[in-house]
Amino acid sequence: MLVLRTVKNSSSIAIARQRACCYTCTRVCIRARPSRWAYNAVKSESAAPELDRHDSKLKLGVGAASGVQKALECKLSRSNSPNVKVLDCLPVTSYTGLLSSSGKARNPGGLNTVLESYSGQPADDRIPLHGGLPHPDAFPISQLSVKLKCGASLSIDNVDLVTDAQQYATHLLGLPQLQEWTQEHVSLQHDPPGPFQVLVSNGSNHAIEMVTDLLLERGDSILVEEYTYFYMVDSVLPVKGYHAVPLKMDNQGICPNNLRKVLAERAVSGQVPRVLYTVPTGHNPTGIVTPLGRKREVYSVCQEYGITIIEDDAYYYLQYPCLQGAVPGLQQLVPSYLSIDTDSRVVRLDSWSKVLAPGLRLGWVTGHPDVVDLMALALHASLNGPPGISQALMIAVTQHWGANGFREHCIHMQQVYQHRANVMHTAAAKALAHLAEWQRPQAGMFIWLKLSGVEDIDEVASELVQANVMVLPGKLAHCHGATAAYPCPFIRLSFANASEAQIADGMQRLGNVLRKHEQIGLDELTNVP
């Protein structure tokens, strides 16, 4: 059997990564560098056989996480190098039958169809009288300059880049320099076992809307953690008309047995949800980190039931030991769902907001090219692409970083949040002993407190306001919303932005409120006749 193995520099048979090259490609055009995104096909330890360019189909066995062998049919298409044969791969998982009516209706549009009709004509002789792109001479900015906190000054004076940054977005997947940097980073960091594509996005929130719109109809059900991201609760589930199916969590994330039970019960009525939305790292609001073993269990269940996984991993790079110790950098991060995605059922959302700056409004989406291409069309239809000025700034920063700069930046961020997490944990241990329960943070920005002797946060809400300590009631994050049907003793505390003095004072005020509530309860019991 032939097995796919990732290589950085291939010298035998390889499957090169694919990139959409223009607005009008509903299929994916092969344009990637084989040395960056290639897969080496080897038979045991022996060299792979040569393929006949004119009659060359072979099946490559791909080991799924569950151990089930799946077939991937590959057809030899062309070669960019005498040592690298580029194969055009059919997806393991077809998204054709998984799309919503909106997803099926998504198309490149009339203007792009016109552009495609000229694709065979020589570009240097083409006269562009078709579009309403402003002339570059009308743009006011000729150069962009920024100064980093490290003291480095960056100047963006490349005429084409400065023009692209101010122009309507004409690159489907994002400005090429940033998209290629991100695509290579994903390849090195996650090493996805299946075909994938990267889209520069406007951040995770908009990406959530796009991917759910492509996969779900109004009235459809979606699997989510019982407590989930506030944006899903406030702006996606009720607005889009999706029905949340809550999944129980323990200190390692989604409980696989509960997931299987929920799906088995719903299968009886033929109402199995098609999509799982999860925040696996530094979970918002609980702070839980889902380890690789648990991810494999959840992924296996999703394989059985044909479920697409939306992996919203905004806090992925903010992982750190729960005690003082060396932070993971990039090498020791908990592997992602994308890294075990043998079936191309994961759509991964990353964000620059938590690891760089939310004001940039940039992130990236990784998934099977069929899905990412449709998301790219949706992005351009709604927002005309991600912000150009922000992309130009990111290009300058990534070029300045070089090979190790992003890793060093992540180490710094991890150290910052590790320290702040320990400050809050220490303050909470001092002020909230016997008044609350929590896990020491290992990622992200939050501590999730279960208040002792409190059935529902409403019991102490007014007292917290009077104490002027701001917390987020956990019930606001319940996937069914803050209703009386789901009493909630949890609150979410953030250590991301408050000063160390404010954190210590806040824990003390919170402790005072809880002690007062506890005393009132004892007094009531004492006065019972």
XYZ file of C-alpha atoms in Angstrom:
529
model
C 0.000 0.000 0.000
C 1.148 3.537 -0.732
C 1.101 5.947 2.206
C 1.168 9.745 2.095
C 3.995 11.363 4.055
C 4.702 15.070 4.287
C 8.056 16.294 3.033
C 9.553 19.771 2.869
C 11.759 19.034 -0.129
C 10.544 16.240 -2.354
C 12.804 14.292 -4.671
C 10.366 11.619 -5.814
C 6.648 11.464 -6.472
C 4.825 14.366 -4.840
C 1.421 15.908 -4.623
C 1.897 19.656 -4.739
C -0.421 22.012 -2.928
C -3.007 23.858 -4.918
C -4.034 27.489 -4.961
C -6.936 29.333 -6.486
C -5.377 31.753 -8.938
C -8.171 34.179 -9.774
C -11.731 35.220 -9.059
C -13.187 32.833 -11.593
C -11.602 29.531 -10.614
C -14.372 27.288 -9.332
C -11.800 24.538 -9.491
C -8.370 24.965 -7.957
C -5.449 25.771 -10.229
C -2.077 24.247 -9.423
C 0.341 27.098 -8.818
C 2.115 26.353 -5.590
C 5.794 25.745 -5.137
C 6.262 21.960 -4.870
C 9.067 22.443 -2.344
C 6.666 24.148 0.055
C 3.481 22.128 -0.118
C 4.205 18.598 -1.205
C 3.367 15.115 -0.137
C 5.717 12.232 -0.712
C 4.216 8.910 -1.752
C 6.342 5.978 -0.631
C 5.756 2.254 -0.480
C 7.006 0.976 2.894
C 10.709 1.868 2.903
C 11.261 1.351 -0.789
C 11.195 3.940 -3.530
C 7.886 4.678 -5.200
C 7.377 3.421 -8.745
C 7.545 5.707 -11.730
C 4.219 6.824 -13.202
C 3.349 6.967 -16.855
C 2.447 10.571 -17.630
C -0.093 9.487 -20.247
C -1.886 6.814 -18.221
C -1.283 7.451 -14.588
C -3.969 6.774 -11.997
C -3.135 5.225 -8.683
C -4.833 4.909 -5.321
C -3.050 6.026 -2.219
C -4.232 4.576 1.085
C -4.705 7.202 3.768
C -4.913 6.079 7.393
C -7.812 7.771 9.179
C -7.619 8.523 12.895
C -9.888 5.570 13.579
C -7.573 3.245 11.676
C -9.987 2.892 8.778
C -8.164 2.990 5.468
C -9.620 5.437 2.985
C -8.819 5.810 -0.690
C -7.603 8.936 -2.364
C -7.615 8.834 -6.156
C -4.926 10.919 -7.734
C -4.404 11.774 -11.337
C -1.059 12.950 -12.637
C -1.457 16.340 -14.234
C 1.862 18.072 -14.818
C 5.273 18.786 -13.353
C 6.987 22.000 -12.351
C 10.315 20.267 -11.785
C 12.067 17.255 -13.314
C 12.259 15.751 -9.814
C 8.717 16.563 -8.720
C 5.586 15.165 -10.302
C 2.525 17.198 -9.417
C -0.673 15.265 -8.847
C -4.188 16.694 -9.013
C -6.051 15.091 -6.066
C -9.713 14.415 -5.644
C -10.951 15.200 -2.115
C -11.551 12.385 0.341
C -14.669 14.208 1.536
C -16.868 15.788 -1.122
C -18.624 18.947 -0.020
C -21.077 18.926 -2.937
C -23.867 17.361 -0.911
C -23.020 19.226 2.302
C -23.618 22.769 1.102
C -26.622 24.877 2.030
C -28.764 26.485 -0.637
C -26.670 29.635 -0.118
C -23.473 27.653 -0.595
C -24.768 26.012 -3.762
C -25.869 29.359 -5.153
C -22.500 31.008 -4.536
C -20.769 31.738 -7.861
C -17.989 33.986 -9.166
C -20.428 36.507 -10.645
C -20.823 38.072 -14.064
C -17.772 40.355 -13.987
C -15.455 37.499 -13.139
C -16.992 35.374 -15.859
C -16.037 38.104 -18.324
C -12.485 38.136 -16.901
C -12.229 34.376 -17.296
C -13.144 34.583 -20.975
C -9.979 36.654 -21.555
C -7.672 34.386 -19.542
C -6.159 32.849 -22.678
C -5.234 36.188 -24.192
C -1.773 37.779 -23.707
C -1.846 40.003 -20.621
C 0.726 42.477 -21.926
C -1.523 43.327 -24.880
C -4.808 43.450 -22.917
C -6.732 46.754 -22.819
C -8.767 46.949 -19.557
C -11.935 48.875 -20.316
C -14.188 46.636 -18.224
C -13.860 47.561 -14.541
C -14.342 50.546 -12.261
C -11.040 50.335 -10.393
C -9.797 53.821 -9.393
C -6.641 54.950 -11.122
C -3.536 54.618 -8.869
C -2.696 58.296 -9.449
C -5.818 59.146 -7.447
C -4.559 57.362 -4.323
C -3.095 59.724 -1.692
C -0.651 57.315 -0.034
C 2.732 56.637 -1.627
C 4.486 55.036 1.350
C 3.617 53.399 4.659
C 5.946 53.490 7.656
C 5.586 51.855 11.060
C 7.825 51.512 14.092
C 7.772 48.328 16.136
C 8.151 48.188 19.905
C 11.510 46.489 19.409
C 12.703 49.737 17.846
C 12.747 48.558 14.241
C 11.344 50.964 11.636
C 9.591 49.385 8.650
C 8.977 51.217 5.407
C 6.544 49.987 2.754
C 7.454 51.781 -0.447
C 7.004 49.076 -3.069
C 4.759 50.806 -5.603
C 2.741 47.694 -6.480
C 2.164 46.739 -2.844
C 1.174 50.267 -1.787
C -1.197 50.437 -4.753
C -2.714 47.020 -4.012
C -3.220 48.054 -0.397
C -5.394 50.995 -1.489
C -7.157 49.319 -4.406
C -10.249 47.128 -4.471
C -9.217 43.593 -3.540
C -8.315 41.842 -6.776
C -6.622 38.808 -5.211
C -9.103 36.107 -4.304
C -7.229 34.648 -1.329
C -5.586 37.836 -0.055
C -2.484 39.800 -1.060
C -0.099 37.127 -2.416
C 2.847 37.818 -0.082
C 0.684 37.437 3.037
C -1.357 34.516 1.700
C 1.781 32.597 0.753
C 3.415 33.292 4.131
C 0.277 32.048 5.888
C -0.081 28.995 3.651
C 3.498 27.983 4.337
C 3.079 28.600 8.068
C -0.002 26.340 8.160
C 1.902 23.647 6.277
C 4.809 23.743 8.719
C 2.764 24.218 11.903
C -0.135 21.813 11.322
C 1.113 19.552 8.523
C -2.448 18.791 7.335
C -2.716 15.212 6.000
C -5.226 16.170 3.303
C -5.495 18.841 0.600
C -5.958 22.323 2.006
C -6.153 25.970 1.050
C -5.643 29.160 3.066
C -7.753 32.303 2.776
C -6.781 35.604 4.393
C -9.936 36.657 6.239
C -11.353 39.642 8.096
C -11.013 37.848 11.422
C -12.827 34.916 12.964
C -16.259 36.450 13.562
C -16.912 37.103 9.895
C -15.396 33.738 9.022
C -17.867 32.034 11.399
C -20.742 33.704 9.578
C -19.386 32.727 6.167
C -18.748 29.061 6.889
C -22.027 28.487 8.717
C -23.883 30.229 5.893
C -22.245 27.875 3.374
C -23.088 24.732 5.337
C -26.339 25.409 7.196
C -29.926 26.384 6.390
C -32.133 28.412 8.703
C -33.690 25.916 11.086
C -30.769 23.468 10.918
C -29.164 22.129 14.082
C -25.504 22.655 14.968
C -23.447 20.897 17.645
C -21.777 23.268 20.120
C -20.224 23.074 23.563
C -22.877 23.669 26.236
C -21.151 26.954 27.038
C -19.781 28.554 23.915
C -18.401 31.740 22.389
C -20.632 34.752 23.131
C -20.684 35.807 19.475
C -22.272 32.481 18.551
C -24.919 32.936 21.258
C -25.684 36.585 20.459
C -25.136 37.032 16.737
C -25.085 33.691 14.931
C -27.473 31.146 16.456
C -30.522 33.424 16.925
C -29.910 35.645 13.904
C -29.290 32.802 11.462
C -32.019 30.662 12.982
C -29.798 27.695 13.855
C -30.775 25.352 16.679
C -27.949 24.681 19.134
C -27.444 21.082 20.261
C -25.457 21.340 23.522
C -22.557 18.986 24.267
C -21.317 18.309 27.763
C -17.713 19.175 28.621
C -15.235 18.006 31.238
C -11.779 19.399 31.997
C -10.544 18.122 28.609
C -13.298 19.555 26.438
C -16.159 17.833 24.634
C -17.080 14.459 26.170
C -16.924 11.898 23.330
C -19.423 9.565 25.003
C -21.944 12.380 25.304
C -21.332 13.360 21.676
C -21.954 9.786 20.552
C -25.074 9.514 22.730
C -26.523 12.765 21.376
C -25.890 11.721 17.782
C -27.284 8.215 18.275
C -30.477 9.626 19.765
C -30.932 12.117 16.962
C -30.154 9.501 14.320
C -33.351 7.659 15.299
C -35.403 10.606 14.026
C -33.041 11.319 11.136
C -32.032 14.700 12.575
C -28.274 14.332 12.916
C -26.548 17.754 12.794
C -24.057 18.142 9.969
C -21.731 20.616 11.709
C -19.805 20.811 15.003
C -18.544 24.206 16.188
C -15.789 24.033 18.805
C -13.207 26.280 20.489
C -10.544 23.706 21.459
C -7.775 25.888 22.932
C -8.230 28.331 25.801
C -11.932 27.741 25.279
C -14.075 30.839 25.510
C -15.533 31.035 28.138
C -14.187 28.055 30.140
C -10.458 28.259 29.295
C -10.294 24.490 28.685
C -7.565 23.059 26.431
C -8.579 19.924 24.527
C -5.608 17.506 24.335
C -4.739 15.559 21.204
C -6.085 12.251 22.514
C -9.490 13.776 23.168
C -9.480 15.418 19.740
C -8.866 12.035 18.128
C -11.875 10.595 19.981
C -14.140 13.467 18.935
C -12.844 13.332 15.361
C -13.542 9.603 15.186
C -17.181 10.147 16.190
C -17.484 12.915 13.592
C -16.144 10.494 10.977
C -18.820 7.966 11.843
C -21.627 10.497 11.477
C -20.217 12.562 8.591
C -19.901 15.786 10.583
C -17.908 18.844 9.470
C -15.827 20.409 12.269
C -15.477 24.196 12.523
C -12.305 24.595 14.586
C -12.358 28.158 15.939
C -8.896 28.435 17.499
C -8.282 32.118 18.225
C -6.253 31.319 21.374
C -4.129 28.564 19.823
C -0.880 30.531 20.077
C -1.589 31.623 23.666
C -0.762 28.282 25.285
C 1.494 28.142 28.336
C 2.236 25.901 31.341
C -0.190 26.367 34.214
C 2.821 26.862 36.527
C 6.022 28.784 35.971
C 8.082 27.099 33.285
C 9.215 27.289 29.687
C 6.436 28.273 27.293
C 5.842 26.102 24.197
C 6.688 28.590 21.446
C 5.496 26.964 18.235
C 7.086 23.547 18.604
C 5.201 22.242 21.664
C 1.670 23.512 21.023
C -1.144 20.982 21.371
C -1.816 19.640 17.846
C -4.951 20.899 16.132
C -7.932 19.090 14.643
C -6.524 20.203 11.286
C -3.356 18.211 11.952
C -5.358 14.950 12.156
C -7.856 15.815 9.425
C -7.471 12.831 7.099
C -10.990 13.328 5.707
C -10.889 17.065 4.906
C -13.813 17.618 7.281
C -12.170 20.431 9.310
C -12.576 24.129 8.539
C -10.079 25.901 10.786
C -10.369 29.566 11.778
C -7.312 31.498 13.029
C -7.093 35.130 14.094
C -4.397 37.765 14.389
C -6.563 39.521 16.992
C -5.296 37.637 20.042
C -1.679 37.187 19.028
C -1.017 40.538 17.324
C -3.719 43.234 17.247
C -7.521 43.075 16.865
C -7.557 46.463 15.137
C -5.944 44.910 12.072
C -9.147 42.877 11.460
C -7.216 40.013 9.918
C -7.179 36.255 10.298
C -7.086 33.213 8.087
C -9.225 30.217 7.192
C -7.828 26.781 6.360
C -9.822 23.960 4.851
C -10.499 21.879 1.795
C -10.066 24.024 -1.338
C -13.711 23.518 -2.352
C -14.941 25.159 0.864
C -12.265 27.845 1.044
C -12.890 28.903 -2.564
C -16.578 29.421 -1.763
C -15.691 31.341 1.395
C -13.393 33.542 -0.682
C -16.259 34.350 -3.030
C -18.498 35.116 -0.041
C -15.818 37.343 1.508
C -15.398 39.361 -1.654
C -19.148 39.628 -2.188
C -19.778 40.989 1.314
C -16.642 42.973 2.216
C -14.646 43.067 -1.016
C -11.870 41.160 0.694
C -9.803 41.774 3.833
C -8.439 45.291 4.499
C -5.561 46.098 2.172
C -3.659 48.500 4.438
C -3.663 45.936 7.242
C -2.418 43.243 4.876
C 0.421 45.483 3.695
C 1.438 46.106 7.313
C 1.391 42.387 8.027
C 3.507 41.696 4.953
C 6.113 44.161 6.237
C 6.040 42.630 9.723
C 6.337 39.028 8.509
C 9.188 39.960 6.190
C 10.949 41.672 9.094
C 10.366 38.632 11.326
C 12.072 36.257 8.926
C 12.209 32.555 9.754
C 12.159 32.876 13.554
C 10.432 36.188 14.234
C 6.893 34.860 14.609
C 8.102 32.132 16.947
C 9.880 34.702 19.123
C 6.786 36.897 19.135
C 4.616 33.936 20.222
C 7.060 33.110 23.025
C 6.804 36.691 24.268
C 2.981 36.636 24.130
C 2.862 33.297 25.929
C 5.106 34.611 28.695
C 2.946 37.710 29.100
C -0.280 35.722 29.484
C 1.338 33.007 31.578
C 2.376 35.665 34.085
C -1.016 37.364 34.089
C -2.812 34.024 34.489
C -0.635 33.205 37.492
C -1.323 36.632 38.995
C -5.076 36.050 38.835
C -4.829 32.448 40.041
C -2.727 33.521 43.042
C -5.107 36.375 43.887
C -8.132 34.090 43.536
C -6.550 31.399 45.718
C -6.029 34.026 48.432
C -9.438 35.735 48.217
C -11.810 32.976 47.062
C -10.718 29.907 49.033
C -13.803 27.724 49.675
C -15.959 30.287 47.843
C -15.365 29.119 44.266
C -13.807 26.360 42.171
C -11.691 26.770 39.051
C -8.952 25.260 36.926
C -5.589 26.938 36.671
C -5.379 28.421 33.111
C -3.211 26.720 30.485
C -4.160 28.922 27.539
C -6.123 31.968 26.551
C -7.288 34.897 28.657
C -9.910 33.566 31.066
C -10.628 31.808 34.328
C -14.008 30.050 34.628
C -15.286 30.141 38.218
C -18.013 27.970 39.681
C -19.392 29.871 42.673
C -19.974 27.732 45.755
C -23.384 28.029 47.381
C -24.758 29.948 44.397
C -27.350 28.227 42.227
C -27.575 31.046 39.720
C -25.425 34.138 39.167
C -28.516 36.343 39.408
C -28.421 35.757 43.172
C -25.327 37.979 43.472
C -25.544 40.072 40.292
C -26.724 43.280 41.956
C -24.116 42.922 44.724
C -21.370 42.615 42.108
C -22.590 45.800 40.475
C -22.589 47.553 43.851
C -19.024 46.329 44.451
C -18.148 47.704 40.993
C -16.308 44.542 39.951
C -17.149 43.606 36.391
C -17.525 39.924 35.534
C -19.314 38.086 32.738
C -22.153 35.866 33.940
C -21.637 32.374 32.568
C -25.305 32.058 31.635
C -24.739 34.585 28.842
C -22.496 31.992 27.184
C -24.976 29.116 27.423
C -25.752 27.963 23.908
C -29.494 28.344 24.553
C -29.061 31.841 25.938
C -29.571 33.272 29.411
C -32.896 31.752 30.396
C -34.399 30.623 33.677
C -34.434 27.078 32.322
C -30.651 26.882 32.670
C -29.565 28.191 36.106
C -25.856 28.910 36.045
C -23.416 29.316 38.965
C -20.487 30.195 36.662
C -18.744 33.485 35.888
C -15.925 34.264 33.473
C -13.017 36.418 34.605
C -10.458 37.910 32.218
C -6.861 38.550 33.220
C -5.973 39.962 29.800
C -6.261 43.707 30.287
C -6.667 44.702 33.949
C -3.558 45.742 35.851
C -2.094 43.409 38.465
C -3.340 45.729 41.206
C -6.826 45.721 39.708
C -6.800 41.912 39.493
C -5.899 41.604 43.180
C -8.488 44.210 44.196
C -11.122 42.590 41.994
C -10.616 39.180 43.576
C -10.927 40.730 47.022
C -14.173 42.500 46.119
C -15.564 39.332 44.584
C -14.648 37.403 47.713
C -16.411 39.967 49.903
C -19.599 39.633 47.852
C -19.531 35.840 48.061
C -18.813 35.813 51.795
C -21.724 38.154 52.382
C -23.989 35.918 50.286
C -22.769 32.867 52.183
C -23.495 34.557 55.521
C -26.986 35.538 54.443
C -27.649 31.920 53.541
C -26.423 30.734 56.940
C -28.549 33.333 58.709
C -31.630 32.194 56.827
C -30.983 28.587 57.816
C -30.521 29.615 61.460
C -33.839 31.465 61.480
C -35.828 28.567 60.049
C -38.433 27.595 62.709
